[in-house]
Tab-separated table of C-alpha atoms and ligand atoms in Angstrom:
chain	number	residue	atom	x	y	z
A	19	UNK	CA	116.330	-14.192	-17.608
A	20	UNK	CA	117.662	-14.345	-14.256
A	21	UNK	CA	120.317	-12.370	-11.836
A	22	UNK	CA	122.700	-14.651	-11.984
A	23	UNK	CA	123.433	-14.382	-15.592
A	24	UNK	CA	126.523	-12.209	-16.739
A	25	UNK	CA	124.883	-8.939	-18.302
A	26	UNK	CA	126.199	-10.245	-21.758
A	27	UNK	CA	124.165	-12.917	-21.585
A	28	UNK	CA	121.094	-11.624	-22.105
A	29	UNK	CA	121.583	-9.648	-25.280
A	30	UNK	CA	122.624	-13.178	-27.029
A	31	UNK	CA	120.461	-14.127	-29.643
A	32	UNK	CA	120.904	-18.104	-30.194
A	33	UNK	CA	120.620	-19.992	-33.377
A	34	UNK	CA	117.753	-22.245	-33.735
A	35	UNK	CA	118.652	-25.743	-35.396
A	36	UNK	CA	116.147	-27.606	-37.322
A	37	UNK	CA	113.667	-29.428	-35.669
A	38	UNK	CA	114.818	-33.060	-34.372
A	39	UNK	CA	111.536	-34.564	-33.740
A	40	UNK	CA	111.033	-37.209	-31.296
A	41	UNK	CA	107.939	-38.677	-33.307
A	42	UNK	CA	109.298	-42.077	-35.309
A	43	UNK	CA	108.347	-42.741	-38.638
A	44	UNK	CA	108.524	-39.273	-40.177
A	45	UNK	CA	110.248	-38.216	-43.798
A	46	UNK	CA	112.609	-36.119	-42.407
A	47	UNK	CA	113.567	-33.783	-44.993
A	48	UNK	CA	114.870	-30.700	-42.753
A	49	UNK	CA	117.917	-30.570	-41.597
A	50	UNK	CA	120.334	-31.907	-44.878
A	51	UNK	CA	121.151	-35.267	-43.200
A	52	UNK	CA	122.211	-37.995	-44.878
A	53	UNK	CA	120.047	-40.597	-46.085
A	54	UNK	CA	122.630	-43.039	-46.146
A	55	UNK	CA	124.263	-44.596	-43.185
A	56	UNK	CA	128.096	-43.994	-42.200
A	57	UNK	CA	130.630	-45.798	-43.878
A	58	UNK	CA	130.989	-49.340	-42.544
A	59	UNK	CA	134.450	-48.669	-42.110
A	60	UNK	CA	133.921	-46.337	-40.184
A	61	UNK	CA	131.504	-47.670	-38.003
A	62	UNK	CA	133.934	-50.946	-37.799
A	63	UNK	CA	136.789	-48.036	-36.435
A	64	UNK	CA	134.352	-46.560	-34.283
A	65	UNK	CA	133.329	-50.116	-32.637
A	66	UNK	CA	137.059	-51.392	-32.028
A	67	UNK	CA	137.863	-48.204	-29.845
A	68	UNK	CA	135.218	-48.815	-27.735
A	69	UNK	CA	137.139	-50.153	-24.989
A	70	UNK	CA	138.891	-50.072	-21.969
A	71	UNK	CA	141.249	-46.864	-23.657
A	72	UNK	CA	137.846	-45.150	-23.092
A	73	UNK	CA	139.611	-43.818	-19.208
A	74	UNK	CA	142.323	-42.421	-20.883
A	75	UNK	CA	141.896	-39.125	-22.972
A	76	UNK	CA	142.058	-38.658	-26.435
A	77	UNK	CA	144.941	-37.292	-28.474
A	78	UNK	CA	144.262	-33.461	-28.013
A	79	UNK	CA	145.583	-32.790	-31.282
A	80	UNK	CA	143.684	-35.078	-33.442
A	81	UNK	CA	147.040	-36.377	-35.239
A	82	UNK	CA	145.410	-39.574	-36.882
A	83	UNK	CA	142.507	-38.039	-38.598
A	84	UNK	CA	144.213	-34.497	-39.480
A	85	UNK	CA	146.889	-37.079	-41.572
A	86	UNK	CA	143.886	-39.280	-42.881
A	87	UNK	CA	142.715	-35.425	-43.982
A	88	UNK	CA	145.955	-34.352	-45.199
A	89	UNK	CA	146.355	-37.340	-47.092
A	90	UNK	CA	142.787	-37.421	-49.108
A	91	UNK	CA	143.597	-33.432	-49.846
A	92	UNK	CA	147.123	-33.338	-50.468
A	93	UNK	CA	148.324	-30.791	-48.056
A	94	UNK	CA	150.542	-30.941	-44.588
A	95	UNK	CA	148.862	-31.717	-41.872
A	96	UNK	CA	150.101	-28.490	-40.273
A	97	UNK	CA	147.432	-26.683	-42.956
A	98	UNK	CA	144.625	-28.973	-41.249
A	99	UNK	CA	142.499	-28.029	-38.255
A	100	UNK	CA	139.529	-30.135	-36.358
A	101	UNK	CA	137.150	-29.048	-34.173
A	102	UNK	CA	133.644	-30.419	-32.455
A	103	UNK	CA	131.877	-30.214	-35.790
A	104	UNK	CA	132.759	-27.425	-38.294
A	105	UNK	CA	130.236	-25.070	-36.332
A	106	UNK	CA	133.055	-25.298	-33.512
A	107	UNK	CA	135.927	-24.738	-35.869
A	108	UNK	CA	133.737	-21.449	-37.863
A	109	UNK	CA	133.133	-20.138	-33.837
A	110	UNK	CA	137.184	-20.218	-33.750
A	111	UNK	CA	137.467	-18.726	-36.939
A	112	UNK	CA	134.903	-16.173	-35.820
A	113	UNK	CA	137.110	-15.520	-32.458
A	114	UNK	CA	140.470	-15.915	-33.839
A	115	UNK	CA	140.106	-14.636	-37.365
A	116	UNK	CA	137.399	-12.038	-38.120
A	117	UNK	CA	137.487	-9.841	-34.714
A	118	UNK	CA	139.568	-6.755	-36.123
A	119	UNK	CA	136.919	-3.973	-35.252
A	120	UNK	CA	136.196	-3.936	-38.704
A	121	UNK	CA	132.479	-5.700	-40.226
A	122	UNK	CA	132.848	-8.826	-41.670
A	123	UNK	CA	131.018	-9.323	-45.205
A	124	UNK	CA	128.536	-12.345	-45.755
A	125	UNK	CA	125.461	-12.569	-47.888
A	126	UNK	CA	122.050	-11.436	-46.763
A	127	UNK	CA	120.912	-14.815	-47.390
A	128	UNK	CA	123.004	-17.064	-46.269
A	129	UNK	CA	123.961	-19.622	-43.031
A	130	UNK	CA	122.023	-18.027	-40.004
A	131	UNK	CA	124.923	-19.173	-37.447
A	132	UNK	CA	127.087	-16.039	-39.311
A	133	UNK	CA	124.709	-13.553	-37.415
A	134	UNK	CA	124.701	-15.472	-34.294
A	135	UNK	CA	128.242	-15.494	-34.259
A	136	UNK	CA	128.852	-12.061	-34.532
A	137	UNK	CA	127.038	-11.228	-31.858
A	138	UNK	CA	128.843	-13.805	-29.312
A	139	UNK	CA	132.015	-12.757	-30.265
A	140	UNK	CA	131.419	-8.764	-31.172
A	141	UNK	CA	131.904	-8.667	-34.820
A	142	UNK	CA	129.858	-6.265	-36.432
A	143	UNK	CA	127.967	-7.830	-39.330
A	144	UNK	CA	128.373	-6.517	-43.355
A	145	UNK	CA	125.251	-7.802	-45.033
A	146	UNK	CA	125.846	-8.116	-48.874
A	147	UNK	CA	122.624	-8.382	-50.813
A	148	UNK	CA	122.754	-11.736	-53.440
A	149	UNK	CA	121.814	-10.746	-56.938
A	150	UNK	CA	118.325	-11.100	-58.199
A	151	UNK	CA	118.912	-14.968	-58.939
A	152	UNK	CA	120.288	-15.561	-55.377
A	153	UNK	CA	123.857	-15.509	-56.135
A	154	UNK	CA	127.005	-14.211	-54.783
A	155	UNK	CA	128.695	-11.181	-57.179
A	156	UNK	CA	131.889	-11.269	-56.588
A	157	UNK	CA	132.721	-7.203	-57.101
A	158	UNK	CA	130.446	-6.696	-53.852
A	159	UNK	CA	133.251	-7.850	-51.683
A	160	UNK	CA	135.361	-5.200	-52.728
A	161	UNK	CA	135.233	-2.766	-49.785
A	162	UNK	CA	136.179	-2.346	-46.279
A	163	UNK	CA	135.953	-5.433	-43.976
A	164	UNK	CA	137.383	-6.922	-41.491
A	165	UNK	CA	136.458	-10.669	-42.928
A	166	UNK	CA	134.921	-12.098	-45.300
A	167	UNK	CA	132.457	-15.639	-45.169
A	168	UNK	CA	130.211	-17.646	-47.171
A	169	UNK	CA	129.501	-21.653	-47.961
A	170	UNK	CA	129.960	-22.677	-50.861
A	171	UNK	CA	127.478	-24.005	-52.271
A	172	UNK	CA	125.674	-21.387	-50.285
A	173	UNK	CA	122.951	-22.746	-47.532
A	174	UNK	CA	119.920	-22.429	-47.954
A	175	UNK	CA	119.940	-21.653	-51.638
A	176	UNK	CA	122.286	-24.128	-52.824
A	177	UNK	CA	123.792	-22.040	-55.346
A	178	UNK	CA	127.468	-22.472	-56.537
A	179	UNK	CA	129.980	-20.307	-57.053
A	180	UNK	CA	132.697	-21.259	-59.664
A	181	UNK	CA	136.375	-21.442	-58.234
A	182	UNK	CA	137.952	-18.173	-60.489
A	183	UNK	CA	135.221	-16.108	-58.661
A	184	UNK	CA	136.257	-16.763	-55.280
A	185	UNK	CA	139.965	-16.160	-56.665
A	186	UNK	CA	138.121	-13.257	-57.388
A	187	UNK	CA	137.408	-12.419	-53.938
A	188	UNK	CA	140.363	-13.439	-51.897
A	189	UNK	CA	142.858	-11.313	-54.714
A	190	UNK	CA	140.445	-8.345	-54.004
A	191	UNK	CA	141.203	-8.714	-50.393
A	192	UNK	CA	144.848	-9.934	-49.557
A	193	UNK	CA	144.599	-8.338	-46.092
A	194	UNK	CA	141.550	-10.444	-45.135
A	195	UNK	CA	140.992	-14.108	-44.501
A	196	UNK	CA	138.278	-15.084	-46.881
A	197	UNK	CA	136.030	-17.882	-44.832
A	198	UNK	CA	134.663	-20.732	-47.260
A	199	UNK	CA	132.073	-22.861	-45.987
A	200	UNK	CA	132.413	-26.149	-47.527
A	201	UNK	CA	129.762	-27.917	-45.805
A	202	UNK	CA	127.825	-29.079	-49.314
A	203	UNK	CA	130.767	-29.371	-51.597
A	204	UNK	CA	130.929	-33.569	-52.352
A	205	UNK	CA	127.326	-32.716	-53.702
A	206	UNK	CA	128.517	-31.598	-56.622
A	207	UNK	CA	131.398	-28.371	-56.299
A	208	UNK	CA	134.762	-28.321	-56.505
A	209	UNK	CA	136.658	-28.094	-53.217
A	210	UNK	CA	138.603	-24.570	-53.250
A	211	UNK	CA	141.373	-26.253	-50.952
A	212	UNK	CA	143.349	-26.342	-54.449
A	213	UNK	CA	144.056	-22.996	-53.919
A	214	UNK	CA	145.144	-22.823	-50.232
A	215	UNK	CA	148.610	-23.044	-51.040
A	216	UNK	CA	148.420	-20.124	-53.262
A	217	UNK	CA	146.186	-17.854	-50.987
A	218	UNK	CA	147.464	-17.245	-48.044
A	219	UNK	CA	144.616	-15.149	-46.909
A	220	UNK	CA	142.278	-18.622	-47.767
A	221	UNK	CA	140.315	-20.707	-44.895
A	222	UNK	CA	138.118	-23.650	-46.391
A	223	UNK	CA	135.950	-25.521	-43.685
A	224	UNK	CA	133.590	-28.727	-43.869
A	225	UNK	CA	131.867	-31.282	-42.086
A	226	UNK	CA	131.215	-34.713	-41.922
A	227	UNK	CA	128.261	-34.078	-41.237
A	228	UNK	CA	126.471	-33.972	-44.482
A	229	UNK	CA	128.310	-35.834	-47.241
A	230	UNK	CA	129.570	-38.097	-44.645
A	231	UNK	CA	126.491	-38.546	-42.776
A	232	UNK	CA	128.134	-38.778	-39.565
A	233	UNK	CA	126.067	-35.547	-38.073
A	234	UNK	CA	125.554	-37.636	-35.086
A	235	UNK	CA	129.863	-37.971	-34.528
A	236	UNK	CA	130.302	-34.186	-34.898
A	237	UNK	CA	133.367	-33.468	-36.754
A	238	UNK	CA	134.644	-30.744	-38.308
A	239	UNK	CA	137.817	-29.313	-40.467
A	240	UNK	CA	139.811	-26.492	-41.706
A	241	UNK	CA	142.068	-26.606	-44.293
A	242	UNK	CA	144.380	-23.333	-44.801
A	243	UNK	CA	147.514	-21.887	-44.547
A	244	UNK	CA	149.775	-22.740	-41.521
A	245	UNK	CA	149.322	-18.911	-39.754
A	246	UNK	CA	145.543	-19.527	-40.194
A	247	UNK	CA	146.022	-22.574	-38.279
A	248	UNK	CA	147.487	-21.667	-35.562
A	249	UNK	CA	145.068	-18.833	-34.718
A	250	UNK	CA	142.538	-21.856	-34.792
A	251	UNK	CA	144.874	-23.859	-32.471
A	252	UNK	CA	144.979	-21.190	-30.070
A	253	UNK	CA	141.640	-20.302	-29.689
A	254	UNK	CA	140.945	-23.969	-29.587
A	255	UNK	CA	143.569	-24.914	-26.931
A	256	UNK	CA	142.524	-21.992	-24.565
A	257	UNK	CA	138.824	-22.894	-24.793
A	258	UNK	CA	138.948	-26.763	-24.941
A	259	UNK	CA	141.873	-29.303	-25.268
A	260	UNK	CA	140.090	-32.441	-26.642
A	261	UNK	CA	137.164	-31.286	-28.748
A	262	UNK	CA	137.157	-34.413	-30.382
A	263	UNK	CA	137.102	-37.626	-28.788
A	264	UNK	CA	138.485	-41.347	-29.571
A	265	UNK	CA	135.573	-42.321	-31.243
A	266	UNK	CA	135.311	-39.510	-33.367
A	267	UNK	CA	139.261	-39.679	-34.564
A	268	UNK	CA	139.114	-42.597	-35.657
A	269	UNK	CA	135.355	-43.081	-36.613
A	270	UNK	CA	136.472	-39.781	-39.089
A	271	UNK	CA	139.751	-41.053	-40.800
A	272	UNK	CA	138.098	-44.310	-41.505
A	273	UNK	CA	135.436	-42.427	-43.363
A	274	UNK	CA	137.926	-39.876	-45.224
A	275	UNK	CA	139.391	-43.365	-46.075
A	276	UNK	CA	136.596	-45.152	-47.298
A	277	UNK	CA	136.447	-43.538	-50.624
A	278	UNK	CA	134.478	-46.045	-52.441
A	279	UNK	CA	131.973	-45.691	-50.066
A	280	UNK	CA	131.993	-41.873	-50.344
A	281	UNK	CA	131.373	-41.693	-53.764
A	282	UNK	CA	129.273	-44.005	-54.586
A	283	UNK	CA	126.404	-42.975	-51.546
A	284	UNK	CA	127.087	-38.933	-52.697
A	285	UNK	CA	126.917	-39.863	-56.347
A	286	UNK	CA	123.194	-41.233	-54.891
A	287	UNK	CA	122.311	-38.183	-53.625
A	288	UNK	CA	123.337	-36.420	-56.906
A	289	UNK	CA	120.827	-38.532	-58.874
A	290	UNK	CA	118.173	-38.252	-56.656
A	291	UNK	CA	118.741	-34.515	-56.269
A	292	UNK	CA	118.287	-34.325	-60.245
A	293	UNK	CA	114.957	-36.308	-60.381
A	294	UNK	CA	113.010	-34.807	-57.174
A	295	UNK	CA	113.899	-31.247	-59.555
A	296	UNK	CA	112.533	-32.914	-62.252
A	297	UNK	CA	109.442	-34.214	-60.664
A	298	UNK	CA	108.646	-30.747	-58.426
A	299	UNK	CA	109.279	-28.408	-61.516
A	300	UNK	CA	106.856	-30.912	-63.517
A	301	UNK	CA	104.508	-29.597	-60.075
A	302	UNK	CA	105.185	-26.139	-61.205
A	303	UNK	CA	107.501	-25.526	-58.397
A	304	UNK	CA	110.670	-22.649	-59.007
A	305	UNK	CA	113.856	-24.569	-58.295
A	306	UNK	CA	117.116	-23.167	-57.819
A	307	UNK	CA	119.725	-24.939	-59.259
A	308	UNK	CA	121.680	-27.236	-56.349
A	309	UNK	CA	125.103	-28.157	-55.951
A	310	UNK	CA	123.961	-29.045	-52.352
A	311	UNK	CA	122.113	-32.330	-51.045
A	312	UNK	CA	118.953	-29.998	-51.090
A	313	UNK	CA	117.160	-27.768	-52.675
A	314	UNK	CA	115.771	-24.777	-52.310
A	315	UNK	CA	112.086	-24.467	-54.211
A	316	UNK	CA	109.279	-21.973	-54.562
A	317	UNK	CA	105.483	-22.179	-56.305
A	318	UNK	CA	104.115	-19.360	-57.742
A	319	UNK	CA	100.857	-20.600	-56.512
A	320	UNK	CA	101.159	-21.997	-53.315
A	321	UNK	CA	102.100	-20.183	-50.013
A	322	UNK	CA	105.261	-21.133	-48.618
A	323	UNK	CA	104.954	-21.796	-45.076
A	324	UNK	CA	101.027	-23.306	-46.188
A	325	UNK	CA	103.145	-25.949	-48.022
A	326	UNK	CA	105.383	-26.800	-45.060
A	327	UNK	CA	102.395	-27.108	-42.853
A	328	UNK	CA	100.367	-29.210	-44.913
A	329	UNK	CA	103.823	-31.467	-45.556
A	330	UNK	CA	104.188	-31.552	-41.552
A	331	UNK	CA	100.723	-32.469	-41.185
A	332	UNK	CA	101.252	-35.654	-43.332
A	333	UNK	CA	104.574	-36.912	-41.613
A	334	UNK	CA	106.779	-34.587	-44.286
A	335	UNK	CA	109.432	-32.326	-42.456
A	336	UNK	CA	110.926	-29.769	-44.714
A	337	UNK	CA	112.330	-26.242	-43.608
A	338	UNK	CA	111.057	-23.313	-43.991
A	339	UNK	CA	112.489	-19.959	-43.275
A	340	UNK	CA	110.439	-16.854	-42.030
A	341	UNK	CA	112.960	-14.449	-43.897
A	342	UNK	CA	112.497	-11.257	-45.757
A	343	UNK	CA	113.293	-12.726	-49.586
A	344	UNK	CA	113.097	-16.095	-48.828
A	345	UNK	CA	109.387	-16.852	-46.920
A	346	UNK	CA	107.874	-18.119	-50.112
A	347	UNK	CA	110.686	-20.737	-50.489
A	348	UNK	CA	110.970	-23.903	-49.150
A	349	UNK	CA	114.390	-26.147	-48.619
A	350	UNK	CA	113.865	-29.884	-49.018
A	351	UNK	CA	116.844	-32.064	-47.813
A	352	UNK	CA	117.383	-35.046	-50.278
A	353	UNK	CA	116.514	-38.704	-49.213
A	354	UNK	CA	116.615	-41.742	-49.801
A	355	UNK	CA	114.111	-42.731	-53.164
A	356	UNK	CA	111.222	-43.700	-51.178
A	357	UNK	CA	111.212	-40.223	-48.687
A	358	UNK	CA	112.035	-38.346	-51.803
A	359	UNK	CA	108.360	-40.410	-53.380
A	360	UNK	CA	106.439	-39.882	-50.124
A	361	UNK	CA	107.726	-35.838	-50.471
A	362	UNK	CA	106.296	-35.802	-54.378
A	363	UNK	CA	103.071	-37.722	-53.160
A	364	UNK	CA	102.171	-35.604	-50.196
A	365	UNK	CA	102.445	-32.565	-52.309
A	366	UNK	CA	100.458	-34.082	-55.433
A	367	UNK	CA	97.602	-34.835	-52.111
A	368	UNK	CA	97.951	-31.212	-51.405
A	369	UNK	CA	96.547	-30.230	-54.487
A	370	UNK	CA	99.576	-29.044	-56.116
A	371	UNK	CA	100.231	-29.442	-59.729
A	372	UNK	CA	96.406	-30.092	-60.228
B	415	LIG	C1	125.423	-28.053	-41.553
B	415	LIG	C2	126.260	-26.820	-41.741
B	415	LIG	C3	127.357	-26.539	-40.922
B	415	LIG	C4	127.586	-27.254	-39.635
B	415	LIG	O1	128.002	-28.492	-39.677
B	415	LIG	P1	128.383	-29.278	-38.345
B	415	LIG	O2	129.706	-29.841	-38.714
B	415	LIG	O3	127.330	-30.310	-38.196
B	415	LIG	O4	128.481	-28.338	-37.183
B	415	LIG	C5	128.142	-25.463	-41.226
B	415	LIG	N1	127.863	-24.647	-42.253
B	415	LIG	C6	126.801	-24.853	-43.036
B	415	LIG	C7	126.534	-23.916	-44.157
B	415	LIG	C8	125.964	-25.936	-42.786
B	415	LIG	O5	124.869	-26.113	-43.535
């Protein structure tokens, strides 16, 4: 703390990311990257801007990538916003969306950037307990609120929730814009920008971060209705005109582009995701069911944050969460087969399953 700070400052309460260690050779199963590399298309994109156009700036509206996104969705680009990664683009939905003195409703276990957001932009938080099984009812966002948010499929659970109960929500709330979080939904869910055009109250947001595995690039998107957009545009060009930069454009239309390459490394993931369940449950390990590239497991007789330190001990990074409901869980990003084998091993050397 110092005097120089402005008083606001100091009642901020951060969000901690997952641990990036610095130590090489490490199964790093903690922060839902990738285990694939970016499309070589996109890399190829990224590598033939890297020139002298570097001294001029970038095109502060993005207008290659936001058709490349229009185009793989089938929407106007005018219902397509990009930020700085999608955490940027949820901050500007935060500012320029949710702050109408009223709370805005999210689950009790859920993305912990919601709560961190609130407080930076003044929004009180409306905590909404998940069911017994971790999921989302949809007749608990019936009631005052000044906003409404969640991923789908939610983080850290990696639960789904089927389209016709989020059409659910946003026709329970016409005078709210209901914030999807789309960061895990090529893992498995079906995207709800199909129903932008019909709910005009409807914000969808993802990355290429996860399914894209361009973390590194940051990129982020919104798809919505025009109005929505704007709000997003505002925020964004009274904060920072060229969030994204050339390498990023076009580094992030190649890979919306590159849909061979898409599937086939997410359809990966997908079977990998299926056999590590298969292989902890034979453990004994609880396992919610995933839509995500991770999964979020429990075992009745091991303690939760023992597990993770035993795991770290042995070169295995998964995330743990000191949370009321969730401490005895653990979430375990999916990898490539032989992190996913080292994972299973490690644990079996732990002593589990025996
Ligand atoms: C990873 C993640 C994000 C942030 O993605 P970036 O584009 O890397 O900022 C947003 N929401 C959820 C739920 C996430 O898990």
């Amino acid at each position: 703390m110092s005097k120089f700070w402005s008083p606001f400052v100091k009642s901020l309460v951060p969000y901690v990311p997952g641990e990036q260690p610095k130590m090489i050779r490490l199964v790093k199963l903690n922060t839902n990257e990738n285990p694939y590399g970016p499309s070589p298309r996109a890399i190829a994109a990224m590598q033939a801007e890297l020139n002298d156009n570097l001294r001029l700036y970038p095109d502060p509206n993005s207008d290659r990538l936001k058709q490349a996104i229009a185009e793989y969705y089938g929407v106007r680009s005018e219902q397509v916003f990009v930020g700085n990664g999608s955490d940027e683009v949820l901050a500007h939905a935060f500012h320029g969306l949710f702050q109408h003195g009223k709370p805005l409703l999210f689950p009790d276990v859920t993305y912990s950037f919601y709560p961190v957001y609130c407080g930076l932009y003044g929004i009180e938080p409306g905590i909404v307990p998940l069911d017994e099984q971790f999921q989302i009812r949809p007749e608990d966002y019936a009631r005052p609120n000044g906003g409404i948010i969640f991923p789908n499929p939610n983080a850290p659970t990696g639960r789904l929730l089927a389209l016709e109960a989020i059409e659910r929500i946003l026709g329970a709330n016409p005078d709210s814009v209901v914030l999807v979080d789309e960061a895990y939904i090529d893992f498995g869910g079906q995207t709800a920008i199909a129903l932008v055009d019909r709910y005009p109250n409807l914000l969808v947001t993802q990355t290429l971060s996860k399914s894209r595995s361009l973390a590194g690039l940051r990129v982020g998107l919104a798809v919505g209705h025009p109005d929505l957009i704007e709000a997003l545009e505002r925020v964004k060009n009274s904060f920072n005109s060229y969030p994204l930069d050339r390498m990023a454009i076009v580094g992030a239309a190649a890979a919306f582009e590159d849909r061979a390459y898409f599937q086939r490394t997410c359809q990966a993931v997908i079977d990998s995701r299926e056999q590590v369940v298969a292989q902890l449950e034979a453990l004994g390990f609880d396992v919610l069911p995933s839509a995500a590239n991770f999964i979020f497991a429990r075992h009745p007789a091991h303690d939760a944050a023992q597990l993770a330190a035993g795991l770290r001990e042995q070169g295995v990074i998964v995330r743990h969460f000191r949370q009321p409901r969730i401490d005895q869980f653990l979430r375990i990003t999916i990898g490539a087969p032989e992190q996913n084998r080292a994972l299973v091993d490690t644990l079996v050397g732990l002593g589990v399953g025996s």
